[in-house]
Amino acid sequence: MTFSYRMRWMLPVALLRLLLVSVIKNAGNHTYDSSHRLETYYDFIVVGSGSAGATLAARLSEVTGWRILLLEAGGEPPPESHVPALYPALLQGEADWNFVTTRQRHSLRGFTDRVSTPYGRGKVVGGSSTINFMMYLRGNRRDFDNWEAMGNPGWSYRDVLPYFIKSEDYRGTRHGATAAYHGFGGPLTVEDKHWYTPLLNGFLKAGQQLGYNVIDANGPEMIGDRSAFLSFVSADEVAVTKAGALCTRPRGSRVKVKGGALRLPTPSNKSREDARAPTPAQRNPALER
Ligand SMILES: Cc1cc2nc3c(=O)[nH]c(=O)nc-3n(C[C@H](O)[C@H](O)[C@H](O)COP(=O)(O)OP(=O)(O)OC[C@H]3O[C@@H](n4cnc5c(N)ncnc54)[C@H](O)[C@@H]3O)c2cc1C
């Protein structure tokens, strides 16, 4: 990002933040421990507070007494991350790593000259979930089944489906045939999109004429059309579905979140050995729920 780019956006961004902080209850606030005070030891140090890291830290914190430190290279979520429609304002800003792809041969075909393009990745507490569009679409069952067929037992769609269901709090329309594929009471709120445009209606209709039914894309059949499921309910609840906020829920232990902490990998053989996944016998039974 160039200096002039920053200067041009500084005032509008400052005004927008001021407005958001005054209008939205949760914007600019959080309840996890982000003080600079560190303990002398931690039972677990998780690097990266994105969807994966925050979930891992939150699950570990369910065991009373464990000390968990979550290290994050970026800072705290900016106020505009509480309003899903403002996601474009987060891209290429301070909460983004500002990566750019190399020149593409097989993608970006809609671009003249197939140039490189910005590639958003969150550098902020909550990682990419803090800057993403909040659409909820599970990976396709065929991909999971293919991974298992490639020699990864336990990764078939049948194996991972219980975890999708467990993590979901589905508040959308219930259809008899797909109800068994949804979960209720989990940490991730999922609901139907409530607005349809003439363009979207026309698109769905055109799909039907081509033989693509309007389906629940997270149900048994995953190829078809539908408007997106979204993972939020209201502006105040948006924060609940962002990964960083998982760590704010009351649990057995508190997670300490340290922003601005870039942890570089140490590629020694010893650390690689330590990083191996635990065998079932090494796992803590308290987390096998
Ligand atoms: C613009 C955008 C829109 C998207 N829209 C959707 C959507 O609508 N629906 C959907 O399901 N998915 C969406 N995604 C994808 C989804 O957000 C990601 O797949 C998911 O968040 C990835 O989780 P992760 O934990 O693997 O990585 P991330 O969430 O990216 O987390 C990685 C974290 O690690 C930190 N980190 C990296 N290196 C270090 C280091 N050395 N030291 C300390 N910290 C470090 C990063 O700063 C980051 O916070 C979108 C992604 C983007 C970027």
Short mmCIF file of C-alpha atoms in Angstrom, two decimals, residues 6-198:
data_model
loop_
_atom_site.label_atom_id
_atom_site.label_comp_id
_atom_site.label_asym_id
_atom_site.label_seq_id
_atom_site.Cartn_x
_atom_site.Cartn_y
_atom_site.Cartn_z
CA ARG A 6 -3.15 5.55 3.00
CA MET A 7 -3.49 9.34 3.13
CA ARG A 8 -6.50 9.35 0.80
CA TRP A 9 -8.45 6.89 2.97
CA MET A 10 -7.32 8.02 6.42
CA LEU A 11 -10.05 10.62 7.03
CA PRO A 12 -13.05 8.66 5.63
CA VAL A 13 -11.95 5.55 7.56
CA ALA A 14 -11.55 7.53 10.80
CA LEU A 15 -15.03 9.06 10.38
CA LEU A 16 -16.60 5.68 9.56
CA ARG A 17 -15.02 4.11 12.65
CA LEU A 18 -16.23 6.92 14.86
CA LEU A 19 -19.76 6.42 13.54
CA LEU A 20 -19.65 2.63 13.94
CA VAL A 21 -18.26 2.70 17.46
CA SER A 22 -21.05 5.07 18.49
CA VAL A 23 -23.83 3.08 16.75
CA ILE A 24 -22.91 -0.60 17.23
CA LYS A 25 -22.74 -1.85 20.78
CA ASN A 26 -19.95 -4.39 20.25
CA ALA A 27 -17.79 -2.49 17.73
CA GLY A 28 -14.35 -1.80 19.14
CA ASN A 29 -15.00 -3.90 22.27
CA HIS A 30 -13.95 -7.41 23.18
CA THR A 31 -13.92 -9.43 26.34
CA TYR A 32 -10.89 -11.71 25.91
CA ASP A 33 -7.70 -10.97 27.83
CA SER A 34 -5.49 -8.97 25.44
CA SER A 35 -3.35 -7.21 28.05
CA HIS A 36 0.42 -7.26 27.57
CA ARG A 37 0.88 -9.21 30.82
CA LEU A 38 2.14 -12.73 30.12
CA GLU A 39 2.23 -15.70 32.48
CA THR A 40 5.53 -17.48 33.11
CA TYR A 41 4.28 -20.64 31.42
CA TYR A 42 1.43 -21.88 29.23
CA ASP A 43 0.17 -25.40 28.69
CA PHE A 44 -0.52 -24.62 25.04
CA ILE A 45 0.62 -21.86 22.70
CA VAL A 46 -1.46 -21.62 19.53
CA VAL A 47 0.00 -19.54 16.68
CA GLY A 48 -2.56 -17.72 14.51
CA SER A 49 -6.00 -16.70 15.76
CA GLY A 50 -7.98 -17.45 12.56
CA SER A 51 -10.84 -19.89 12.11
CA ALA A 52 -8.57 -22.84 12.92
CA GLY A 53 -6.41 -21.35 15.70
CA ALA A 54 -9.24 -19.62 17.57
CA THR A 55 -11.37 -22.76 17.42
CA LEU A 56 -8.48 -24.86 18.73
CA ALA A 57 -7.73 -22.40 21.55
CA ALA A 58 -11.42 -22.20 22.48
CA ARG A 59 -11.73 -26.01 22.58
CA LEU A 60 -8.57 -26.37 24.69
CA SER A 61 -9.91 -23.77 27.10
CA GLU A 62 -12.81 -26.08 27.91
CA VAL A 63 -10.46 -27.96 30.23
CA THR A 64 -10.43 -26.17 33.55
CA GLY A 65 -7.00 -25.05 34.67
CA TRP A 66 -5.18 -25.21 31.34
CA ARG A 67 -3.35 -22.03 30.37
CA ILE A 68 -3.63 -21.16 26.70
CA LEU A 69 -1.81 -18.41 24.84
CA LEU A 70 -3.07 -17.48 21.37
CA LEU A 71 -0.45 -15.55 19.40
CA GLU A 72 -1.59 -13.38 16.51
CA ALA A 73 0.53 -11.35 14.08
CA GLY A 74 -2.22 -8.78 13.48
CA GLY A 75 -4.03 -6.42 15.80
CA GLU A 76 -7.54 -6.25 17.19
CA PRO A 77 -10.53 -6.32 14.80
CA PRO A 78 -11.40 -2.88 13.42
CA PRO A 79 -14.96 -1.60 14.07
CA GLU A 80 -16.03 -2.06 10.43
CA SER A 81 -15.52 -5.85 10.78
CA HIS A 82 -18.79 -5.86 12.77
CA VAL A 83 -20.79 -4.90 9.66
CA PRO A 84 -20.73 -7.67 7.02
CA ALA A 85 -21.59 -5.31 4.15
CA LEU A 86 -18.43 -3.33 4.89
CA TYR A 87 -16.07 -6.20 4.04
CA PRO A 88 -14.70 -4.35 0.97
CA ALA A 89 -13.39 -1.68 3.35
CA LEU A 90 -11.30 -4.34 5.11
CA LEU A 91 -9.58 -5.68 2.02
CA GLN A 92 -6.14 -4.20 1.35
CA GLY A 93 -6.35 -2.37 4.66
CA GLU A 94 -4.45 -2.84 7.91
CA ALA A 95 -6.32 -6.09 8.76
CA ASP A 96 -5.18 -7.72 5.50
CA TRP A 97 -1.74 -9.24 4.81
CA ASN A 98 -1.95 -7.46 1.44
CA PHE A 99 -0.73 -10.45 -0.55
CA VAL A 100 -0.76 -10.26 -4.34
CA THR A 101 -0.86 -13.34 -6.57
CA THR A 102 1.78 -14.03 -9.17
CA ARG A 103 0.75 -13.56 -12.77
CA GLN A 104 -1.89 -16.23 -13.56
CA ARG A 105 -2.01 -18.58 -16.53
CA HIS A 106 -5.14 -20.59 -15.74
CA SER A 107 -7.35 -18.21 -13.75
CA LEU A 108 -8.39 -14.54 -13.85
CA ARG A 109 -9.66 -15.16 -17.36
CA GLY A 110 -12.08 -12.26 -17.06
CA PHE A 111 -9.16 -9.86 -16.65
CA THR A 112 -7.43 -8.37 -19.63
CA ASP A 113 -3.87 -9.66 -19.83
CA ARG A 114 -4.47 -12.08 -16.86
CA VAL A 115 -2.70 -9.81 -14.45
CA SER A 116 -1.95 -10.65 -10.84
CA THR A 117 -4.59 -9.69 -8.29
CA PRO A 118 -4.76 -8.83 -4.58
CA TYR A 119 -5.34 -11.99 -2.51
CA GLY A 120 -7.02 -11.15 0.79
CA ARG A 121 -5.92 -12.95 4.00
CA GLY A 122 -6.75 -11.64 7.45
CA LYS A 123 -3.91 -10.29 9.59
CA VAL A 124 -6.01 -9.57 12.63
CA VAL A 125 -7.50 -11.34 15.65
CA GLY A 126 -9.99 -13.76 14.06
CA GLY A 127 -7.82 -14.07 10.92
CA SER A 128 -9.61 -14.25 7.58
CA SER A 129 -12.94 -14.83 9.36
CA THR A 130 -12.75 -11.21 10.52
CA ILE A 131 -12.56 -9.88 6.96
CA ASN A 132 -14.61 -12.50 5.11
CA PHE A 133 -18.10 -12.37 3.54
CA MET A 134 -19.70 -14.65 6.18
CA MET A 135 -21.31 -17.05 3.71
CA TYR A 136 -21.78 -20.54 5.09
CA LEU A 137 -21.14 -23.32 2.61
CA ARG A 138 -19.60 -26.63 3.64
CA GLY A 139 -16.93 -28.24 1.52
CA ASN A 140 -18.34 -30.58 -1.12
CA ARG A 141 -18.79 -34.17 0.01
CA ARG A 142 -17.00 -35.41 -3.11
CA ASP A 143 -13.82 -33.55 -2.09
CA PHE A 144 -13.84 -35.06 1.40
CA ASP A 145 -14.51 -38.54 0.01
CA ASN A 146 -11.72 -38.05 -2.50
CA TRP A 147 -9.29 -37.07 0.27
CA GLU A 148 -10.15 -40.22 2.15
CA ALA A 149 -9.73 -42.32 -0.99
CA MET A 150 -6.24 -40.83 -1.38
CA GLY A 151 -5.23 -42.53 1.89
CA ASN A 152 -6.56 -40.31 4.67
CA PRO A 153 -8.84 -42.39 6.87
CA GLY A 154 -11.30 -40.34 8.92
CA TRP A 155 -11.68 -37.56 6.33
CA SER A 156 -14.71 -38.84 4.40
CA TYR A 157 -17.80 -36.61 4.41
CA ARG A 158 -19.56 -39.14 6.59
CA ASP A 159 -16.72 -38.78 9.14
CA VAL A 160 -16.60 -34.96 9.20
CA LEU A 161 -20.35 -34.32 8.98
CA PRO A 162 -20.94 -34.77 12.75
CA TYR A 163 -18.46 -31.91 13.40
CA PHE A 164 -20.21 -29.59 10.92
CA ILE A 165 -23.48 -30.40 12.67
CA LYS A 166 -22.00 -29.96 16.14
CA SER A 167 -20.59 -26.52 15.32
CA GLU A 168 -23.82 -25.16 13.80
CA ASP A 169 -26.73 -23.23 15.25
CA TYR A 170 -29.12 -23.41 12.29
CA ARG A 171 -31.87 -20.81 12.27
CA GLY A 172 -32.94 -21.09 8.62
CA THR A 173 -35.96 -22.71 7.00
CA ARG A 174 -36.38 -26.33 8.02
CA HIS A 175 -37.09 -28.89 5.30
CA GLY A 176 -37.85 -32.45 6.38
CA ALA A 177 -35.33 -34.08 4.04
CA THR A 178 -32.37 -31.90 5.02
CA ALA A 179 -33.08 -31.33 8.73
CA ALA A 180 -30.76 -34.16 9.78
CA TYR A 181 -27.86 -32.31 8.14
CA HIS A 182 -28.16 -29.27 10.40
CA GLY A 183 -27.16 -28.69 14.00
CA PHE A 184 -28.78 -26.54 16.65
CA GLY A 185 -27.15 -24.79 19.60
CA GLY A 186 -23.55 -24.83 18.30
CA PRO A 187 -21.30 -21.73 18.30
CA LEU A 188 -21.75 -20.87 14.58
CA THR A 189 -25.05 -19.18 13.74
CA VAL A 190 -26.38 -20.02 10.26
CA GLU A 191 -29.45 -18.55 8.63
CA ASP A 192 -31.12 -17.95 5.27
CA LYS A 193 -30.42 -14.84 3.29
CA HIS A 194 -33.51 -12.66 3.69
CA TRP A 195 -33.31 -10.52 0.59
CA TYR A 196 -33.77 -11.52 -3.03
CA THR A 197 -33.14 -9.29 -6.02
CA PRO A 198 -34.77 -9.63 -9.46
#
